[in-house]
Short mmCIF file of C-alpha atoms and ligand atoms in Angstrom, two decimals:
data_model
loop_
_atom_site.label_atom_id
_atom_site.label_comp_id
_atom_site.label_asym_id
_atom_site.label_seq_id
_atom_site.Cartn_x
_atom_site.Cartn_y
_atom_site.Cartn_z
CA MET Y 20 -17.91 -16.64 -2.89
CA ARG Y 21 -14.74 -15.57 -1.32
CA LYS Y 22 -13.48 -17.23 1.64
CA PRO Y 23 -13.37 -14.89 4.61
CA PHE Y 24 -9.82 -14.35 5.99
CA VAL Y 25 -8.89 -12.88 9.31
CA ALA Y 26 -5.44 -12.39 10.16
CA GLY Y 27 -3.97 -10.99 13.45
CA ASN Y 28 -0.84 -8.62 13.13
CA TRP Y 29 0.98 -8.95 16.48
CA LYS Y 30 3.38 -6.22 15.44
CA MET Y 31 6.06 -5.79 17.98
CA ASN Y 32 4.37 -7.16 20.87
CA LEU Y 33 4.52 -10.13 23.35
CA THR Y 34 7.07 -12.13 24.98
CA LYS Y 35 7.88 -15.74 23.40
CA ALA Y 36 5.95 -17.53 26.30
CA GLU Y 37 2.93 -15.02 25.44
CA ALA Y 38 3.06 -15.53 21.71
CA VAL Y 39 3.12 -19.32 22.26
CA ALA Y 40 0.22 -19.12 24.68
CA LEU Y 41 -1.72 -16.97 22.38
CA ALA Y 42 -1.18 -19.19 19.24
CA SER Y 43 -2.05 -22.41 21.34
CA GLY Y 44 -5.37 -20.80 22.76
CA LEU Y 45 -6.42 -19.98 19.15
CA ALA Y 46 -5.52 -23.34 17.78
CA ALA Y 47 -7.59 -24.92 20.52
CA LYS Y 48 -10.76 -22.97 19.41
CA ALA Y 49 -10.37 -23.70 15.71
CA GLY Y 50 -13.75 -25.76 15.85
CA ALA Y 51 -15.34 -22.38 16.03
CA PHE Y 52 -13.59 -20.66 12.96
CA GLY Y 53 -16.50 -21.85 10.61
CA SER Y 54 -15.80 -20.84 7.13
CA THR Y 55 -13.13 -18.30 8.29
CA GLU Y 56 -9.65 -18.70 7.13
CA VAL Y 57 -7.37 -17.62 10.02
CA GLY Y 58 -3.67 -16.45 10.16
CA VAL Y 59 -1.50 -15.05 12.92
CA ILE Y 60 1.58 -12.71 12.15
CA PRO Y 61 4.19 -12.71 14.95
CA ALA Y 62 7.46 -11.06 15.07
CA PHE Y 63 10.09 -12.94 13.10
CA VAL Y 64 11.78 -14.15 16.29
CA HIS Y 65 8.51 -15.78 17.43
CA ILE Y 66 7.52 -17.45 14.07
CA ASP Y 67 9.10 -20.73 14.59
CA CYS Y 68 7.63 -21.50 17.94
CA VAL Y 69 4.18 -20.10 17.00
CA ALA Y 70 4.35 -22.27 13.93
CA ALA Y 71 5.13 -25.26 16.39
CA ALA Y 72 2.27 -24.12 18.48
CA VAL Y 73 -0.35 -24.23 15.83
CA LYS Y 74 0.97 -27.16 13.99
CA GLY Y 75 -1.92 -29.57 13.01
CA SER Y 76 -4.46 -26.88 13.38
CA PRO Y 77 -5.97 -24.75 10.44
CA VAL Y 78 -4.26 -21.55 11.84
CA GLY Y 79 -1.88 -20.40 9.31
CA VAL Y 80 1.40 -18.15 10.21
CA GLY Y 81 2.56 -15.11 8.50
CA ALA Y 82 5.36 -12.62 8.64
CA GLN Y 83 5.20 -9.02 8.89
CA ASP Y 84 7.83 -8.09 6.41
CA MET Y 85 10.39 -9.56 3.92
CA TYR Y 86 13.44 -8.47 1.86
CA PHE Y 87 13.33 -8.82 -1.75
CA GLU Y 88 16.89 -10.33 -2.16
CA LYS Y 89 17.30 -14.09 -2.05
CA GLY Y 90 20.00 -14.07 0.59
CA GLY Y 91 23.57 -12.70 1.14
CA ALA Y 92 25.03 -9.56 2.71
CA PHE Y 93 21.86 -7.61 3.98
CA THR Y 94 22.35 -7.16 7.66
CA GLY Y 95 19.32 -7.40 9.60
CA GLU Y 96 17.14 -8.54 6.74
CA VAL Y 97 15.11 -11.71 6.24
CA CYS Y 98 14.69 -13.55 2.88
CA ALA Y 99 11.76 -15.67 1.65
CA SER Y 100 13.61 -18.91 1.87
CA MET Y 101 14.16 -18.30 5.65
CA LEU Y 102 10.27 -17.99 5.87
CA THR Y 103 9.36 -20.84 3.90
CA ASP Y 104 11.44 -22.99 5.78
CA LEU Y 105 9.37 -22.14 8.82
CA ALA Y 106 6.23 -22.97 7.35
CA VAL Y 107 5.09 -19.29 6.83
CA LYS Y 108 2.25 -18.86 4.37
CA TYR Y 109 1.54 -15.05 4.10
CA VAL Y 110 3.78 -11.86 4.24
CA LEU Y 111 2.46 -8.39 4.80
CA VAL Y 112 3.67 -5.95 2.29
CA GLY Y 113 3.56 -2.41 2.94
CA HIS Y 114 1.79 -2.17 6.38
CA SER Y 115 1.31 1.47 6.90
CA GLU Y 116 4.09 1.26 9.90
CA ARG Y 117 6.46 0.06 7.33
CA ARG Y 118 5.45 2.80 4.91
CA HIS Y 119 5.08 5.79 7.32
CA VAL Y 120 7.62 4.95 10.26
CA ILE Y 121 10.16 2.85 8.24
CA GLY Y 122 9.92 4.98 5.26
CA GLU Y 123 9.26 2.23 2.80
CA THR Y 124 8.46 3.32 -0.72
CA ASP Y 125 6.05 1.98 -3.49
CA ALA Y 126 9.01 1.01 -5.61
CA LEU Y 127 10.58 -1.13 -2.64
CA LEU Y 128 7.15 -2.55 -1.77
CA ASN Y 129 6.79 -3.70 -5.42
CA LYS Y 130 9.97 -5.57 -5.37
CA LYS Y 131 9.16 -7.19 -1.88
CA LEU Y 132 5.68 -8.16 -3.37
CA HIS Y 133 7.33 -10.08 -6.45
CA ALA Y 134 9.80 -11.77 -4.11
CA VAL Y 135 7.05 -12.96 -1.80
CA ILE Y 136 4.75 -14.26 -4.77
CA ASN Y 137 7.71 -15.81 -6.51
CA ALA Y 138 8.49 -17.75 -3.44
CA GLY Y 139 4.89 -19.26 -3.54
CA LEU Y 140 3.92 -17.28 -0.65
CA VAL Y 141 0.61 -14.93 -0.18
CA ALA Y 142 1.29 -11.37 -0.19
CA ILE Y 143 -1.14 -9.29 1.88
CA LEU Y 144 -0.54 -5.76 0.28
CA CYS Y 145 -1.73 -3.01 2.66
CA VAL Y 146 -2.89 0.19 1.20
CA GLY Y 147 -4.76 3.31 2.93
CA GLU Y 148 -5.01 6.88 3.18
CA LYS Y 149 -3.76 9.28 6.09
CA ILE Y 150 -6.26 11.64 7.93
CA GLU Y 151 -4.99 14.76 5.76
CA GLU Y 152 -5.37 12.82 2.65
CA ARG Y 153 -9.15 11.71 3.57
CA LYS Y 154 -9.81 15.22 4.41
CA ALA Y 155 -8.50 16.59 1.24
CA ASN Y 156 -10.38 14.13 -0.72
CA LYS Y 157 -7.45 12.01 -1.97
CA THR Y 158 -8.53 8.59 -0.47
CA PHE Y 159 -9.16 7.02 -3.96
CA ASP Y 160 -6.09 8.54 -5.49
CA VAL Y 161 -3.64 7.48 -2.72
CA CYS Y 162 -5.20 3.82 -2.82
CA LYS Y 163 -5.01 3.62 -6.39
CA THR Y 164 -1.42 4.83 -6.57
CA GLN Y 165 -0.48 2.22 -3.94
CA LEU Y 166 -2.26 -0.57 -5.77
CA VAL Y 167 -1.04 0.38 -9.23
CA GLU Y 168 2.58 0.77 -8.03
CA GLY Y 169 2.53 -2.05 -5.56
CA LEU Y 170 1.17 -4.49 -8.11
CA LYS Y 171 3.25 -3.33 -11.22
CA GLY Y 172 4.24 -6.30 -13.43
CA LEU Y 173 2.17 -8.97 -11.49
CA ASP Y 174 0.32 -11.53 -13.92
CA LYS Y 175 -3.00 -12.14 -13.30
CA SER Y 176 -2.34 -15.80 -12.93
CA LYS Y 177 -0.84 -15.18 -9.73
CA ALA Y 178 -3.68 -13.26 -8.24
CA GLY Y 179 -4.52 -16.30 -6.09
CA GLN Y 180 -1.61 -15.48 -4.12
CA LEU Y 181 -2.66 -12.02 -3.57
CA VAL Y 182 -4.88 -10.46 -0.80
CA ILE Y 183 -5.40 -6.60 -0.28
CA ALA Y 184 -5.81 -5.13 3.06
CA TYR Y 185 -7.45 -1.56 3.04
CA GLU Y 186 -6.18 -0.01 6.26
CA PRO Y 187 -6.97 3.81 6.67
CA VAL Y 188 -3.95 5.14 8.59
CA TRP Y 189 -6.21 7.06 10.85
CA ALA Y 190 -8.04 4.12 12.02
CA ILE Y 191 -4.98 2.05 12.81
CA GLY Y 192 -4.51 1.72 16.65
CA THR Y 193 -6.59 4.72 17.50
CA GLY Y 194 -9.92 3.08 18.44
CA LEU Y 195 -11.52 5.10 15.42
CA ASN Y 196 -12.63 2.46 12.84
CA ALA Y 197 -14.09 3.42 9.49
CA THR Y 198 -17.83 3.09 9.45
CA LYS Y 199 -19.11 0.17 7.41
CA GLU Y 200 -20.09 2.75 4.61
CA GLN Y 201 -16.65 4.01 4.40
CA ALA Y 202 -15.25 0.71 4.33
CA GLN Y 203 -17.48 -0.51 1.72
CA GLU Y 204 -16.93 2.69 -0.60
CA VAL Y 205 -13.01 2.11 -0.52
CA HIS Y 206 -13.35 -1.60 -1.04
CA ALA Y 207 -15.60 -1.45 -3.97
CA PHE Y 208 -13.36 1.36 -5.49
CA ILE Y 209 -10.33 -1.09 -4.88
CA ARG Y 210 -11.97 -3.91 -6.46
CA GLY Y 211 -12.87 -1.60 -9.67
CA GLU Y 212 -9.07 -0.78 -9.62
CA LEU Y 213 -8.05 -4.48 -9.56
CA ALA Y 214 -10.48 -4.96 -12.38
CA LYS Y 215 -8.50 -2.71 -14.52
CA ILE Y 216 -5.14 -3.88 -13.43
CA PHE Y 217 -6.17 -7.56 -14.17
CA ASP Y 218 -9.72 -8.07 -15.16
CA ALA Y 219 -13.18 -8.24 -13.65
CA ALA Y 220 -13.20 -11.91 -13.05
CA THR Y 221 -9.62 -11.78 -11.37
CA ALA Y 222 -10.76 -9.06 -9.21
CA ALA Y 223 -13.89 -10.79 -7.99
CA GLY Y 224 -11.69 -13.47 -6.67
CA ILE Y 225 -9.37 -11.14 -4.59
CA ARG Y 226 -9.98 -11.02 -1.03
CA ILE Y 227 -9.86 -7.32 0.42
CA GLN Y 228 -9.55 -7.39 4.32
CA TYR Y 229 -10.41 -4.31 6.30
CA GLY Y 230 -7.99 -3.20 9.02
CA GLY Y 231 -7.99 -0.42 11.50
CA SER Y 232 -9.46 -0.73 15.03
CA VAL Y 233 -11.55 -3.86 14.26
CA LYS Y 234 -12.84 -5.48 17.31
CA ALA Y 235 -15.26 -8.09 18.29
CA SER Y 236 -17.92 -5.34 18.79
CA ASN Y 237 -17.77 -3.76 15.35
CA ALA Y 238 -16.74 -6.79 13.35
CA ALA Y 239 -20.27 -7.88 12.35
CA GLU Y 240 -21.06 -4.65 10.64
CA LEU Y 241 -17.77 -4.30 9.13
CA MET Y 242 -18.01 -7.92 7.62
CA SER Y 243 -21.57 -7.45 6.67
CA GLN Y 244 -20.41 -5.27 3.69
CA PRO Y 245 -20.34 -7.24 0.43
CA ASP Y 246 -16.74 -6.25 -0.74
CA VAL Y 247 -15.28 -6.68 2.79
CA ASP Y 248 -13.78 -10.14 2.88
CA GLY Y 249 -12.24 -10.20 6.29
CA ALA Y 250 -10.19 -8.32 8.66
CA LEU Y 251 -6.35 -7.38 9.47
CA VAL Y 252 -6.40 -6.96 13.18
CA GLY Y 253 -3.87 -5.41 15.36
CA GLY Y 254 -4.59 -4.77 18.91
CA ALA Y 255 -7.71 -7.01 19.33
CA SER Y 256 -5.75 -10.04 17.98
CA LEU Y 257 -3.56 -10.10 21.07
CA LYS Y 258 -6.42 -11.65 23.15
CA VAL Y 259 -7.92 -15.10 22.15
CA ASP Y 260 -11.59 -14.37 22.92
CA GLU Y 261 -11.48 -10.81 21.42
CA PHE Y 262 -10.11 -12.52 18.34
CA MET Y 263 -12.41 -15.35 18.17
CA GLY Y 264 -15.28 -12.80 18.21
CA ILE Y 265 -13.84 -11.17 15.03
CA ILE Y 266 -13.38 -14.73 13.45
CA THR Y 267 -16.86 -15.85 14.19
CA ALA Y 268 -18.46 -12.56 13.17
CA ALA Y 269 -16.66 -12.85 9.65
CA ALA Y 270 -17.94 -16.41 9.39
CA ALA Y 271 -21.45 -15.63 10.28
CA ALA Y 272 -21.51 -12.76 7.85
CA LYS Y 273 -20.22 -14.46 4.96
CA LYS Y 274 -22.35 -17.78 5.28
P1 PGA E 308 -5.29 -2.13 15.05
O1 PGA E 308 -4.33 -2.49 13.87
O2 PGA E 308 -6.46 -3.21 14.75
O3 PGA E 308 -4.56 -2.13 16.32
O4 PGA E 308 -5.96 -0.69 14.57
C1 PGA E 308 -4.46 -2.95 12.63
C2 PGA E 308 -3.26 -2.95 11.67
O5 PGA E 308 -2.32 -2.22 11.85
O6 PGA E 308 -3.06 -4.11 10.96
#
């Protein structure tokens, strides 16, 4: 049984005081997490104070990005050792805003993925199609390419450090979530591709989160799907009660 995993991607939001208050508010409710693993993913500049706020609680802390080099003259970038130093556990790789707003390529993301995993961190590799790709029936092709290219060279022995997030780009921040059927269809496809890349037993152990307009009100139906193992949440992770609704829905669905 895969442990459900709900992570809040705070993106470029919140002041330091707001980030600490949100983290503390969440940690205070850890008793209601049930079986769900919970992570928060603040902006780099808030990681340290958020990690301090959740210390001693089961809330894990992640980073939204990371550069693949070990250190040196890379102005503006952050390397793995800087994150492990701050008790970071997870790193997002290839969030759609990094792919489509910042312009990151599959080749760059593959380097980042290896750097994250070689540092002993968990990589959350995000994949998903744009609306025009869905309309052109290219959803599976797009997800397959992002998986195959992103995971190139990764040995199956490292699969325990891998989480996939299926985030259809058209559902992110739009209020328009995938239906439970649409999510399940792509999650099952992704698990099939992971079985080809690794093997069936390895694929069966990898958690696949759904992301894109997940809210407390739609979490239960999305989490009810057999291949949906949790959620990567943007907007709804910025409020303790709304995020808690998603966490408890995941725990209830995966009992
Ligand atoms: P959203 O964002 O929940 O605000 O749609 C999800 C994400 O980008 O991870």
